[in-house]
Short mmCIF file of C-alpha atoms in Angstrom, two decimals:
data_model
loop_
_atom_site.label_atom_id
_atom_site.label_comp_id
_atom_site.label_asym_id
_atom_site.label_seq_id
_atom_site.Cartn_x
_atom_site.Cartn_y
_atom_site.Cartn_z
CA MET A 301 -23.78 30.45 -13.75
CA ARG A 302 -20.70 32.39 -12.67
CA PHE A 303 -19.59 29.51 -10.49
CA LEU A 304 -20.04 27.04 -13.36
CA ILE A 305 -17.99 29.21 -15.70
CA SER A 306 -15.28 29.58 -13.05
CA VAL A 307 -15.07 25.82 -12.54
CA LEU A 308 -14.77 25.20 -16.28
CA LEU A 309 -12.02 27.78 -16.58
CA LEU A 310 -10.15 26.29 -13.64
CA GLY A 311 -10.44 22.85 -15.22
CA LEU A 312 -8.73 24.17 -18.33
CA LEU A 313 -6.05 25.94 -16.33
CA ALA A 314 -5.29 22.76 -14.39
CA TRP A 315 -3.74 20.99 -17.41
CA PRO A 316 -6.30 18.18 -17.56
CA TRP A 317 -5.05 14.61 -17.73
CA PRO A 318 -5.29 13.10 -21.21
CA VAL A 319 -8.14 10.66 -21.66
CA VAL A 320 -6.64 7.18 -21.64
CA HIS A 321 -7.15 4.49 -24.24
CA ALA A 322 -6.63 0.87 -23.21
CA ALA A 323 -5.27 -1.43 -25.90
CA ARG A 324 -8.04 -3.01 -28.01
CA ALA A 325 -10.67 -0.81 -26.33
CA VAL A 326 -10.23 2.73 -27.62
CA ARG A 327 -12.51 5.41 -26.19
CA PRO A 328 -13.39 8.63 -28.04
CA VAL A 329 -11.63 11.77 -26.88
CA LYS A 330 -13.81 14.68 -25.78
CA THR A 331 -12.36 18.01 -26.82
CA THR A 332 -13.59 21.52 -27.41
CA ALA A 333 -10.44 22.77 -29.11
CA VAL A 334 -10.19 20.52 -32.19
CA GLU A 335 -12.78 18.69 -34.22
CA VAL A 336 -11.67 15.05 -34.36
CA ARG A 337 -12.84 12.96 -37.29
CA ALA A 338 -13.76 9.38 -36.56
CA GLU A 339 -11.62 8.07 -39.42
CA GLU A 340 -8.54 9.99 -38.15
CA PRO A 341 -8.17 9.26 -34.43
CA PRO A 342 -5.39 11.16 -32.65
CA ALA A 343 -2.21 9.32 -31.83
CA GLU A 344 -2.05 8.47 -28.13
CA PRO A 345 0.18 6.41 -25.86
CA SER A 346 -0.86 2.89 -24.93
CA TYR A 347 -0.90 3.91 -21.27
CA PRO A 348 -1.61 7.12 -19.35
CA ASP A 349 0.95 9.87 -19.14
CA ILE A 350 2.53 8.88 -15.84
CA ALA A 351 6.11 9.42 -14.79
CA ALA A 352 8.83 6.88 -15.55
CA ASN A 353 10.55 7.29 -12.12
CA ASP A 354 13.98 6.55 -13.58
CA GLU A 355 15.85 9.75 -12.75
CA PRO A 356 19.58 9.15 -12.17
CA THR A 357 19.88 11.30 -9.05
CA PRO A 358 20.06 9.35 -5.77
CA ARG A 359 17.01 9.04 -3.55
CA LEU A 360 16.01 7.22 -0.35
CA ASN A 361 12.52 5.76 -0.73
CA GLY A 362 9.99 4.11 1.52
CA PRO A 363 9.15 5.02 5.11
CA ARG A 364 11.08 7.29 7.42
CA VAL A 365 10.38 5.13 10.46
CA VAL A 366 10.74 1.42 11.21
CA GLY A 367 10.20 -0.53 14.43
CA THR A 368 11.71 -3.52 16.21
CA THR A 369 11.74 -5.30 19.55
CA PRO A 370 14.99 -5.10 21.55
CA GLY A 371 16.92 -8.35 21.42
CA ARG A 372 15.16 -9.70 18.33
CA GLU A 373 16.52 -10.02 14.80
CA PHE A 374 16.26 -6.83 12.76
CA ILE A 375 16.71 -6.71 8.98
CA TYR A 376 16.23 -3.57 6.93
CA ARG A 377 17.28 -3.17 3.33
CA LEU A 378 17.78 0.49 2.42
CA PRO A 379 15.35 1.35 -0.40
CA VAL A 380 17.58 3.58 -2.51
CA THR A 381 17.43 4.42 -6.22
CA GLY A 382 19.59 6.29 -8.70
CA ALA A 383 22.16 5.53 -11.35
CA ALA A 384 24.76 2.95 -10.33
CA PRO A 385 27.14 2.88 -8.68
CA LEU A 386 25.50 4.17 -5.49
CA THR A 387 27.42 4.71 -2.27
CA CYS A 388 25.44 4.60 0.98
CA THR A 389 26.69 5.86 4.33
CA VAL A 390 24.81 5.17 7.56
CA THR A 391 25.68 6.85 10.87
CA ASN A 392 24.30 6.84 14.41
CA LEU A 393 22.95 3.30 14.37
CA PRO A 394 21.64 2.13 17.76
CA PRO A 395 23.93 -0.31 19.59
CA GLY A 396 23.52 -3.84 18.26
CA LEU A 397 23.02 -2.93 14.59
CA THR A 398 25.53 -2.83 11.76
CA PHE A 399 25.34 -1.72 8.13
CA ASP A 400 26.74 -3.74 5.23
CA ALA A 401 27.58 -1.25 2.49
CA ALA A 402 27.98 -4.05 -0.07
CA THR A 403 24.38 -5.28 0.32
CA GLY A 404 22.76 -2.10 1.62
CA VAL A 405 21.28 -3.98 4.57
CA ILE A 406 21.10 -2.93 8.23
CA ARG A 407 20.92 -5.95 10.50
CA GLY A 408 21.47 -7.13 14.04
CA ARG A 409 19.56 -6.88 17.34
CA VAL A 410 18.89 -3.53 18.99
CA GLU A 411 20.10 -3.72 22.57
CA LYS A 412 17.61 -1.47 24.36
CA GLU A 413 14.40 0.49 23.96
CA GLY A 414 14.37 3.95 22.47
CA THR A 415 14.14 5.92 19.24
CA THR A 416 17.31 6.55 17.25
CA PRO A 417 17.54 9.04 14.34
CA VAL A 418 19.81 7.32 11.84
CA ALA A 419 21.48 9.56 9.25
CA ILE A 420 21.59 8.09 5.74
CA THR A 421 23.55 9.55 2.83
CA VAL A 422 23.30 8.24 -0.73
CA ARG A 423 25.77 9.41 -3.38
CA ASN A 424 26.47 8.84 -7.04
CA ARG A 425 28.00 10.87 -9.84
CA TYR A 426 24.78 12.88 -10.20
CA GLY A 427 24.53 14.14 -6.64
CA THR A 428 23.88 13.43 -2.98
CA ALA A 429 20.69 12.67 -1.07
CA ARG A 430 20.34 12.79 2.71
CA ALA A 431 17.55 11.56 4.92
CA THR A 432 16.85 10.48 8.48
CA LEU A 433 15.41 7.07 9.32
CA ARG A 434 14.00 6.71 12.82
CA ILE A 435 14.50 3.23 14.27
CA VAL A 436 12.02 2.72 17.10
CA ALA A 437 12.81 -0.11 19.55
CA GLY A 438 10.22 -1.24 22.05
CA ARG A 439 7.25 -3.52 22.60
CA ASN A 440 4.59 -3.64 19.89
CA LYS A 441 6.48 -1.39 17.48
CA LEU A 442 6.03 -3.43 14.31
CA ALA A 443 4.30 -2.15 11.14
CA LEU A 444 4.65 1.53 11.99
CA THR A 445 3.85 2.01 8.31
CA PRO A 446 1.80 -0.36 6.12
CA PRO A 447 3.71 -3.48 4.95
CA MET A 448 4.92 -3.51 1.34
CA GLY A 449 5.84 -6.62 -0.61
CA TRP A 450 4.61 -9.58 -2.66
CA ASN A 451 2.26 -12.50 -1.99
CA SER A 452 1.93 -15.62 -4.12
CA TRP A 453 -1.86 -16.09 -4.06
CA ASN A 454 -3.24 -13.86 -6.83
CA VAL A 455 -0.94 -15.36 -9.43
CA TRP A 456 -0.06 -18.91 -8.33
CA GLY A 457 -2.89 -19.88 -5.99
CA THR A 458 -2.06 -23.24 -4.40
CA GLN A 459 0.53 -23.97 -7.10
CA VAL A 460 3.20 -21.94 -5.33
CA SER A 461 6.71 -23.38 -5.07
CA ASP A 462 10.17 -22.60 -3.75
CA GLU A 463 11.29 -21.84 -7.30
CA LYS A 464 8.45 -19.36 -7.90
CA VAL A 465 9.09 -17.58 -4.61
CA ARG A 466 12.78 -17.16 -5.38
CA ALA A 467 11.94 -15.94 -8.88
CA ALA A 468 9.63 -13.31 -7.38
CA ALA A 469 12.34 -12.09 -5.01
CA GLU A 470 14.87 -11.88 -7.82
CA ALA A 471 12.34 -9.94 -9.90
CA LEU A 472 11.80 -7.50 -7.03
CA GLU A 473 15.49 -6.72 -7.27
CA ARG A 474 15.75 -6.70 -11.04
CA THR A 475 12.74 -4.44 -11.65
CA GLY A 476 13.72 -1.91 -8.98
CA LEU A 477 10.72 -2.64 -6.75
CA ALA A 478 12.92 -3.67 -3.83
CA ALA A 479 14.74 -0.35 -4.16
CA CYS A 480 11.36 1.38 -3.74
CA GLY A 481 10.52 -0.36 -0.45
CA TYR A 482 8.80 -3.65 -1.36
CA ARG A 483 10.46 -6.00 1.12
CA TYR A 484 8.07 -8.75 2.28
CA VAL A 485 8.06 -11.96 0.21
CA CYS A 486 5.07 -14.01 1.33
CA ILE A 487 4.06 -17.61 0.66
CA ASP A 488 0.29 -18.00 0.72
CA ASP A 489 -1.77 -21.21 0.76
CA GLY A 490 -0.43 -24.43 -0.75
CA TRP A 491 2.95 -24.98 0.92
CA GLN A 492 1.80 -27.46 3.61
CA GLY A 493 2.49 -31.18 3.58
CA ARG A 494 1.81 -33.55 6.49
CA ARG A 495 2.50 -33.51 10.20
CA THR A 496 4.97 -35.83 11.88
CA PRO A 497 3.70 -38.16 14.64
CA GLU A 498 4.85 -35.44 17.04
CA GLY A 499 2.62 -32.89 15.32
CA VAL A 500 5.31 -30.91 13.50
CA MET A 501 4.17 -29.56 10.14
CA GLN A 502 6.25 -30.54 7.12
CA PRO A 503 6.29 -28.59 3.86
CA ASN A 504 5.21 -30.44 0.74
CA GLU A 505 7.51 -31.54 -2.07
CA ARG A 506 7.47 -28.09 -3.70
CA PHE A 507 9.38 -26.68 -0.70
CA PRO A 508 12.38 -28.92 -0.01
CA ASP A 509 13.92 -26.68 2.72
CA MET A 510 11.87 -23.86 4.16
CA LYS A 511 14.61 -22.60 6.49
CA ALA A 512 17.05 -22.42 3.60
CA LEU A 513 14.50 -20.34 1.69
CA GLY A 514 14.12 -17.98 4.64
CA ASP A 515 17.89 -17.63 5.00
CA TRP A 516 18.20 -16.93 1.27
CA LEU A 517 15.61 -14.15 1.48
CA HIS A 518 17.19 -12.64 4.59
CA ALA A 519 20.63 -12.60 2.99
CA ARG A 520 19.18 -10.29 0.35
CA GLY A 521 17.48 -8.05 2.87
CA PHE A 522 13.96 -9.38 2.26
CA LEU A 523 11.51 -10.41 4.97
CA PHE A 524 9.80 -13.81 4.90
CA GLY A 525 6.01 -14.21 4.97
CA MET A 526 4.03 -17.37 5.78
CA TYR A 527 0.38 -18.47 5.68
CA THR A 528 -1.85 -20.66 7.84
CA SER A 529 -5.42 -21.02 9.09
CA PRO A 530 -6.86 -21.29 12.61
CA GLY A 531 -9.09 -24.12 11.35
CA PRO A 532 -8.24 -27.76 10.60
CA PHE A 533 -7.74 -26.90 6.91
CA THR A 534 -6.79 -23.91 4.83
CA CYS A 535 -8.93 -22.46 2.05
CA GLY A 536 -7.08 -24.76 -0.38
CA ARG A 537 -7.79 -27.79 1.84
CA TYR A 538 -4.23 -28.08 3.11
CA LEU A 539 -3.59 -28.62 6.82
CA GLY A 540 -4.27 -25.66 9.10
CA SER A 541 -3.04 -24.85 12.61
CA TRP A 542 -6.08 -26.02 14.59
CA ARG A 543 -4.83 -27.23 17.99
CA HIS A 544 -1.20 -26.94 16.82
CA GLU A 545 -0.75 -23.17 17.22
CA GLU A 546 2.23 -23.23 19.56
CA ALA A 547 4.08 -25.90 17.59
CA ASP A 548 3.46 -24.01 14.36
CA ALA A 549 4.55 -20.66 15.80
CA ARG A 550 7.81 -22.23 17.03
CA LEU A 551 8.34 -23.79 13.61
CA TYR A 552 7.76 -20.49 11.79
CA ALA A 553 10.17 -18.71 14.10
CA SER A 554 12.82 -21.40 13.47
CA TRP A 555 12.42 -20.82 9.72
CA GLY A 556 12.93 -17.08 10.19
CA VAL A 557 9.35 -16.06 9.38
CA ASP A 558 8.71 -12.31 9.72
CA TYR A 559 5.04 -12.10 8.70
CA LEU A 560 2.11 -14.45 9.32
CA LYS A 561 -1.24 -14.36 7.51
CA HIS A 562 -3.84 -16.19 9.62
CA ASP A 563 -6.80 -16.99 7.33
CA TRP A 564 -10.23 -17.90 8.80
CA CYS A 565 -11.20 -20.56 6.19
CA SER A 566 -12.32 -23.84 7.78
CA TYR A 567 -12.67 -22.27 11.23
CA GLU A 568 -16.13 -21.46 9.89
CA GLY A 569 -17.10 -25.02 10.81
CA ILE A 570 -15.92 -24.53 14.39
CA ALA A 571 -17.41 -21.08 14.96
CA ARG A 572 -21.08 -21.98 14.80
CA GLN A 573 -22.08 -18.58 16.15
CA LYS A 574 -20.46 -15.32 15.14
CA THR A 575 -20.38 -13.60 18.51
CA PRO A 576 -17.45 -11.24 19.19
CA GLU A 577 -15.93 -13.77 21.57
CA VAL A 578 -16.07 -16.57 18.99
CA LEU A 579 -14.67 -14.40 16.21
CA GLN A 580 -11.76 -13.25 18.34
CA GLN A 581 -10.85 -16.57 19.98
CA PRO A 582 -8.64 -18.14 17.26
CA TYR A 583 -6.67 -14.93 16.85
CA ILE A 584 -6.13 -14.66 20.59
CA VAL A 585 -4.75 -18.22 20.58
CA MET A 586 -2.25 -17.57 17.78
CA ARG A 587 -1.25 -14.23 19.31
CA ALA A 588 -0.30 -16.01 22.53
CA ALA A 589 1.66 -18.60 20.54
CA LEU A 590 3.59 -15.92 18.61
CA ASP A 591 4.41 -14.10 21.84
CA LYS A 592 6.15 -17.22 23.15
CA THR A 593 8.65 -17.12 20.31
CA ASP A 594 11.75 -14.93 20.25
CA ARG A 595 10.95 -13.35 16.91
CA ASP A 596 9.23 -10.25 15.54
CA ILE A 597 6.38 -11.50 13.35
CA VAL A 598 3.91 -9.09 11.77
CA TYR A 599 0.44 -10.50 12.44
CA ALA A 600 -2.03 -10.30 9.53
CA ILE A 601 -5.60 -11.16 10.53
CA CYS A 602 -7.63 -12.46 7.61
CA GLN A 603 -11.32 -13.05 8.30
CA TYR A 604 -12.95 -10.75 5.74
CA GLY A 605 -14.25 -8.05 8.07
CA MET A 606 -16.62 -10.15 10.16
CA GLY A 607 -17.80 -8.69 13.43
CA GLU A 608 -16.29 -5.32 12.51
CA VAL A 609 -12.80 -6.69 13.00
CA TRP A 610 -11.32 -3.18 12.76
CA THR A 611 -12.87 -2.37 16.15
CA TRP A 612 -11.05 -5.14 18.04
CA ALA A 613 -8.07 -6.38 16.02
CA ARG A 614 -5.65 -4.10 17.90
CA GLN A 615 -6.65 -5.27 21.37
CA PRO A 616 -3.53 -6.26 23.36
CA ASN A 617 -4.56 -9.93 23.53
CA ILE A 618 -4.88 -10.02 19.71
CA GLY A 619 -2.28 -7.51 18.55
CA GLY A 620 -3.14 -7.51 14.87
CA ASN A 621 -0.87 -5.39 12.68
CA LEU A 622 -3.28 -5.49 9.74
CA TRP A 623 -6.74 -6.93 9.25
CA ARG A 624 -8.71 -7.73 6.15
CA THR A 625 -11.81 -5.57 5.95
CA THR A 626 -13.57 -7.37 3.07
CA GLY A 627 -13.78 -10.59 1.11
CA ASP A 628 -11.26 -11.45 -1.59
CA ILE A 629 -10.62 -8.84 -4.23
CA GLU A 630 -10.97 -9.58 -7.95
CA ASP A 631 -9.45 -7.80 -10.92
CA THR A 632 -12.70 -6.06 -11.92
CA TRP A 633 -13.82 -2.47 -11.56
CA GLN A 634 -16.84 -3.54 -9.53
CA SER A 635 -14.66 -5.39 -7.00
CA VAL A 636 -11.97 -2.71 -6.67
CA SER A 637 -14.42 0.17 -6.39
CA GLU A 638 -16.82 -1.54 -3.99
CA ILE A 639 -13.96 -2.57 -1.70
CA GLY A 640 -11.87 0.58 -1.85
CA PHE A 641 -14.50 3.29 -1.58
CA ARG A 642 -16.16 1.80 1.50
CA HIS A 643 -13.25 2.61 3.81
CA SER A 644 -13.90 6.21 4.84
CA PRO A 645 -15.74 5.25 8.08
CA LEU A 646 -12.94 2.82 8.96
CA ALA A 647 -10.12 5.37 8.81
CA ARG A 648 -10.24 6.18 12.51
CA PHE A 649 -9.39 2.61 13.48
CA ALA A 650 -6.07 2.47 11.60
CA GLY A 651 -2.71 4.05 12.25
CA PRO A 652 0.92 3.22 13.09
CA GLY A 653 1.08 -0.40 14.19
CA GLY A 654 -2.29 -1.50 12.79
CA TRP A 655 -3.84 -1.05 9.34
CA ASN A 656 -7.08 -1.64 7.47
CA ASP A 657 -6.34 -4.17 4.73
CA PRO A 658 -8.60 -3.98 1.63
CA ASP A 659 -6.69 -6.95 0.16
CA MET A 660 -3.84 -7.23 -2.30
CA LEU A 661 -3.23 -5.21 -5.45
CA VAL A 662 -4.66 -6.82 -8.59
CA LEU A 663 -2.24 -5.19 -11.02
CA GLY A 664 -0.01 -6.83 -13.62
CA VAL A 665 -0.26 -10.50 -14.61
CA VAL A 666 -2.55 -12.51 -12.31
CA GLY A 667 -4.27 -15.90 -12.46
CA TRP A 668 -4.89 -17.54 -9.05
CA GLY A 669 -3.06 -20.70 -10.07
CA GLU A 670 -4.85 -21.18 -13.35
CA LYS A 671 -3.77 -19.76 -16.70
CA THR A 672 -2.19 -16.39 -15.98
CA ARG A 673 -3.32 -13.27 -17.81
CA PRO A 674 -3.04 -9.49 -17.60
CA THR A 675 -5.37 -7.83 -15.10
CA ARG A 676 -8.81 -7.03 -16.44
CA LEU A 677 -8.62 -3.50 -15.04
CA THR A 678 -8.20 -0.75 -17.61
CA PRO A 679 -5.20 1.57 -17.27
CA ASP A 680 -7.39 4.25 -15.66
CA GLU A 681 -8.85 1.73 -13.23
CA GLN A 682 -5.37 0.60 -12.28
CA ILE A 683 -4.40 4.19 -11.52
CA THR A 684 -7.51 4.52 -9.35
CA HIS A 685 -6.64 1.24 -7.58
CA MET A 686 -3.12 2.35 -6.67
CA THR A 687 -4.21 5.91 -5.86
CA LEU A 688 -6.94 4.82 -3.48
CA TRP A 689 -4.82 2.18 -1.71
CA ALA A 690 -2.07 4.76 -1.11
CA LEU A 691 -4.55 7.28 0.28
CA LEU A 692 -6.09 4.62 2.53
CA ALA A 693 -2.67 3.81 4.04
CA ALA A 694 -3.33 0.24 2.91
CA PRO A 695 -0.66 -2.46 2.81
CA LEU A 696 0.85 -2.49 -0.68
CA ILE A 697 1.08 -6.23 -1.27
CA LEU A 698 1.55 -7.20 -4.90
CA GLY A 699 -0.12 -10.32 -6.21
CA CYS A 700 1.23 -10.59 -9.75
CA ASP A 701 3.84 -12.50 -11.72
CA LEU A 702 6.80 -10.20 -11.21
CA THR A 703 8.82 -11.98 -13.89
CA ARG A 704 6.38 -10.54 -16.46
CA LEU A 705 6.14 -6.98 -15.22
CA ASP A 706 5.31 -4.55 -18.03
CA GLU A 707 6.45 -0.94 -18.14
CA PHE A 708 3.07 0.56 -17.24
CA THR A 709 2.73 -1.63 -14.14
CA ARG A 710 6.31 -0.91 -13.14
CA ARG A 711 5.62 2.83 -13.31
CA LEU A 712 2.48 2.40 -11.23
CA LEU A 713 4.39 0.55 -8.52
CA THR A 714 7.57 2.62 -8.38
CA ASN A 715 6.34 6.20 -8.16
CA PRO A 716 8.21 7.43 -5.05
CA GLU A 717 5.63 10.11 -4.25
CA VAL A 718 2.75 7.62 -4.31
CA ILE A 719 4.75 5.30 -2.07
CA GLY A 720 5.62 8.23 0.16
CA ILE A 721 1.91 8.98 0.65
CA ASP A 722 1.14 5.37 1.56
CA GLN A 723 4.16 5.15 3.88
CA ASP A 724 3.71 8.55 5.53
CA GLU A 725 4.75 8.24 9.15
CA LEU A 726 1.78 10.25 10.47
CA GLY A 727 -0.31 7.23 9.49
CA VAL A 728 -3.69 8.96 9.09
CA PRO A 729 -5.77 7.26 6.36
CA ALA A 730 -7.81 9.29 3.91
CA THR A 731 -11.51 10.01 4.29
CA ARG A 732 -14.12 11.06 1.76
CA ARG A 733 -14.42 14.85 1.77
CA ASP A 734 -16.94 15.38 -1.03
CA THR A 735 -19.17 13.31 -3.28
CA ALA A 736 -21.54 14.20 -6.08
CA GLN A 737 -24.42 12.50 -7.87
CA ASP A 738 -22.39 12.46 -11.09
CA GLY A 739 -20.11 9.79 -9.59
CA THR A 740 -17.21 12.03 -8.60
CA GLU A 741 -15.55 11.96 -5.19
CA VAL A 742 -12.78 13.83 -3.38
CA TRP A 743 -10.70 12.09 -0.72
CA ALA A 744 -7.83 13.47 1.38
CA ARG A 745 -5.33 12.56 4.08
CA PRO A 746 -2.94 14.79 6.04
CA LEU A 747 0.79 14.08 5.82
CA ALA A 748 3.54 14.49 8.39
CA ASP A 749 5.19 17.38 6.53
CA GLY A 750 2.04 19.52 6.57
CA ARG A 751 0.92 18.76 3.04
CA LEU A 752 -2.44 17.24 2.13
CA ALA A 753 -2.70 14.27 -0.25
CA VAL A 754 -5.89 14.58 -2.29
CA GLY A 755 -7.53 12.11 -4.66
CA LEU A 756 -9.97 13.23 -7.35
CA PHE A 757 -12.01 10.19 -8.42
CA ASN A 758 -14.47 9.62 -11.23
CA ARG A 759 -16.53 6.48 -10.66
CA SER A 760 -18.83 7.19 -13.61
CA ASN A 761 -18.61 6.00 -17.20
CA ASP A 762 -18.06 9.49 -18.64
CA THR A 763 -15.27 12.02 -18.41
CA GLN A 764 -16.08 14.42 -15.58
CA THR A 765 -14.73 17.60 -14.06
CA VAL A 766 -13.86 16.86 -10.45
CA THR A 767 -13.56 19.87 -8.15
CA ALA A 768 -11.73 20.03 -4.83
CA ASN A 769 -12.97 22.90 -2.68
CA TRP A 770 -10.67 24.10 0.04
CA ARG A 771 -13.60 24.35 2.48
CA ASP A 772 -14.16 20.58 2.16
CA LEU A 773 -10.47 19.94 2.76
CA GLY A 774 -10.12 22.14 5.82
CA LEU A 775 -7.88 24.59 3.95
CA ARG A 776 -7.89 28.35 3.45
CA GLY A 777 -6.15 30.73 1.11
CA ARG A 778 -3.71 29.70 -1.58
CA CYS A 779 -2.12 26.27 -2.05
CA THR A 780 0.50 24.96 -4.42
CA VAL A 781 -0.73 21.90 -6.28
CA ARG A 782 1.44 19.03 -7.48
CA ASP A 783 0.30 16.23 -9.78
CA VAL A 784 1.75 13.08 -8.21
CA TRP A 785 1.35 10.64 -11.10
CA GLN A 786 2.93 13.04 -13.58
CA ARG A 787 5.36 14.29 -10.90
CA ARG A 788 5.05 17.94 -11.89
CA ASP A 789 3.95 21.13 -10.16
CA VAL A 790 0.66 22.39 -11.57
CA GLY A 791 0.58 25.87 -10.01
CA THR A 792 -0.85 27.85 -7.12
CA PHE A 793 -4.62 27.96 -6.64
CA ASP A 794 -6.98 29.87 -4.39
CA GLN A 795 -9.91 28.13 -2.67
CA VAL A 796 -10.57 25.56 -5.41
CA PHE A 797 -8.92 23.21 -7.91
CA ALA A 798 -10.73 21.47 -10.76
CA ALA A 799 -9.54 18.92 -13.31
CA LEU A 800 -10.93 16.61 -15.96
CA VAL A 801 -10.80 12.95 -14.92
CA PRO A 802 -11.47 10.07 -17.35
CA PRO A 803 -14.06 7.34 -16.64
CA HIS A 804 -13.08 5.18 -13.64
CA GLY A 805 -9.95 7.32 -13.38
CA ALA A 806 -8.22 9.37 -10.72
CA ARG A 807 -5.90 12.30 -10.17
CA LEU A 808 -3.59 12.26 -7.18
CA LEU A 809 -2.46 15.63 -5.85
CA LEU A 810 -0.27 17.07 -3.14
CA LEU A 811 -1.46 20.39 -1.72
CA ARG A 812 0.80 22.64 0.30
CA PRO A 813 -0.81 25.66 1.96
CA GLN A 814 1.03 28.92 1.32
CA PRO A 815 1.91 31.24 4.20
CA THR A 816 -0.60 34.03 4.63
CA ALA A 817 0.90 37.46 4.08
CA PRO A 818 0.88 39.54 7.26
CA ARG A 819 -1.82 42.18 7.34
CA SER A 820 -0.88 45.85 7.48
CA PRO A 821 -1.43 47.38 10.91
CA ARG A 822 -4.75 49.17 11.17
CA ARG A 823 -4.89 52.89 11.83
CA THR A 824 -7.90 52.55 14.13
CA ALA A 825 -7.87 50.85 17.49
CA THR A 826 -10.89 48.70 16.55
CA PRO A 827 -12.21 47.76 13.09
CA PRO A 828 -15.63 48.88 11.92
CA ALA A 829 -18.38 46.62 13.20
CA ASN A 830 -19.36 45.48 9.71
CA GLN A 831 -15.85 44.64 8.42
CA HIS A 832 -14.84 41.04 7.85
CA GLY A 833 -11.68 39.36 6.62
CA ASN A 834 -11.63 37.79 3.17
CA GLY A 835 -10.21 34.45 4.29
CA ASN A 836 -6.86 35.03 2.62
#
């Protein structure tokens, strides 16, 4: 009983998150402080109380490390935010790279292997921000943090076009997403036309000049993503790369492609048996083809988790930088929760250079090529979606119509602390630390600066108190707690933190252990045999 009372008191002290009401689907508020009459519902915002992320002070966002291969093209757009005008200064670039202050893009070709700490300073009339970006040059140094960007599939399906891709890139700039680190712009299925008699793939009429599109993206500091299949056809029944892998890899490199999604699809008809050798073979073939080009291309393996792909995708002869762990995601709570919460056992297989991929984010306006519509996820479910993907160190690939980005979705996607958790250079994905029969779960991942990112999840249909116990998190003593979505410090807590979480909702926290005060020297040479420390 004492423990129950303590947990309830801690839940009150933790400033519980307001229960969220989605438009046209209002839920009753549970409260013990005020009697709420049904005919007089309390006024509430149309979205949860999450930070706007529009502070005028300068800030460098995104990862603190990026990789490249010596001698190959390198493009990196500084993800900086703050009130305009911003002035960026970059010093100690490795030989072969230059910085264009007008565009904010570092580009060139690093001359030799090594790690270079690059000093970056961002100034405006409100202040100065300084940070260090490590540029790591060597073999197999791509995707040192999970890729961030946009893919056409979840909104346009096979109806993608040059015009829609350019509109998405322009929206990344206009909405501030590019300034937060979203830099890959990826064409999914539906771009292919026919092959020439020599076997060279030609884009269809919706893509008049693929190289010009790649050059246009690169000029703005974006990276260019492409899609194909190891089978004769793609999922949309366009031509795949079967028996044309080397020709296609050369073509992609000539277009300036920086990211390739290789989607299993019709290879199902070739792979009659699903032995490890058969499952790996098409990805080995394309890996060898990519290695013959003179271009860094992030390799995304898409075969839905068959044969426990996470156990072999990083083999040197495959070299996957990310690998789909499940089938396609849908914008439903069942799909998001079943996919996301299954990843705790897979955490040990991911890290810098290779990432578990639970599929793209289904936030904002989606449609898969048919009539577009807002995601079917409630606001709380969207917060859970983004929270869990960040904790899992998952690629943050958007799949929405960026030209119709609403304010709530923009806030979800631009929180610098959420992005910082996903892009943490330590690269250790979260694992489940506690679960209860009431549908609550606690997940956590360690960060490079010594803090612990913790997710409090409520998978049930009722508001629940979710409790994080230090013993489950590997912590002792007192920790400061910060609410990441509200971007405020909550306080300092000892051994436990509890908070109310709405149905299908989440709280995302940053915990920093406090230094333990030194003990006073003992007067006796040895302590009494029955004396024990109190863990503080």
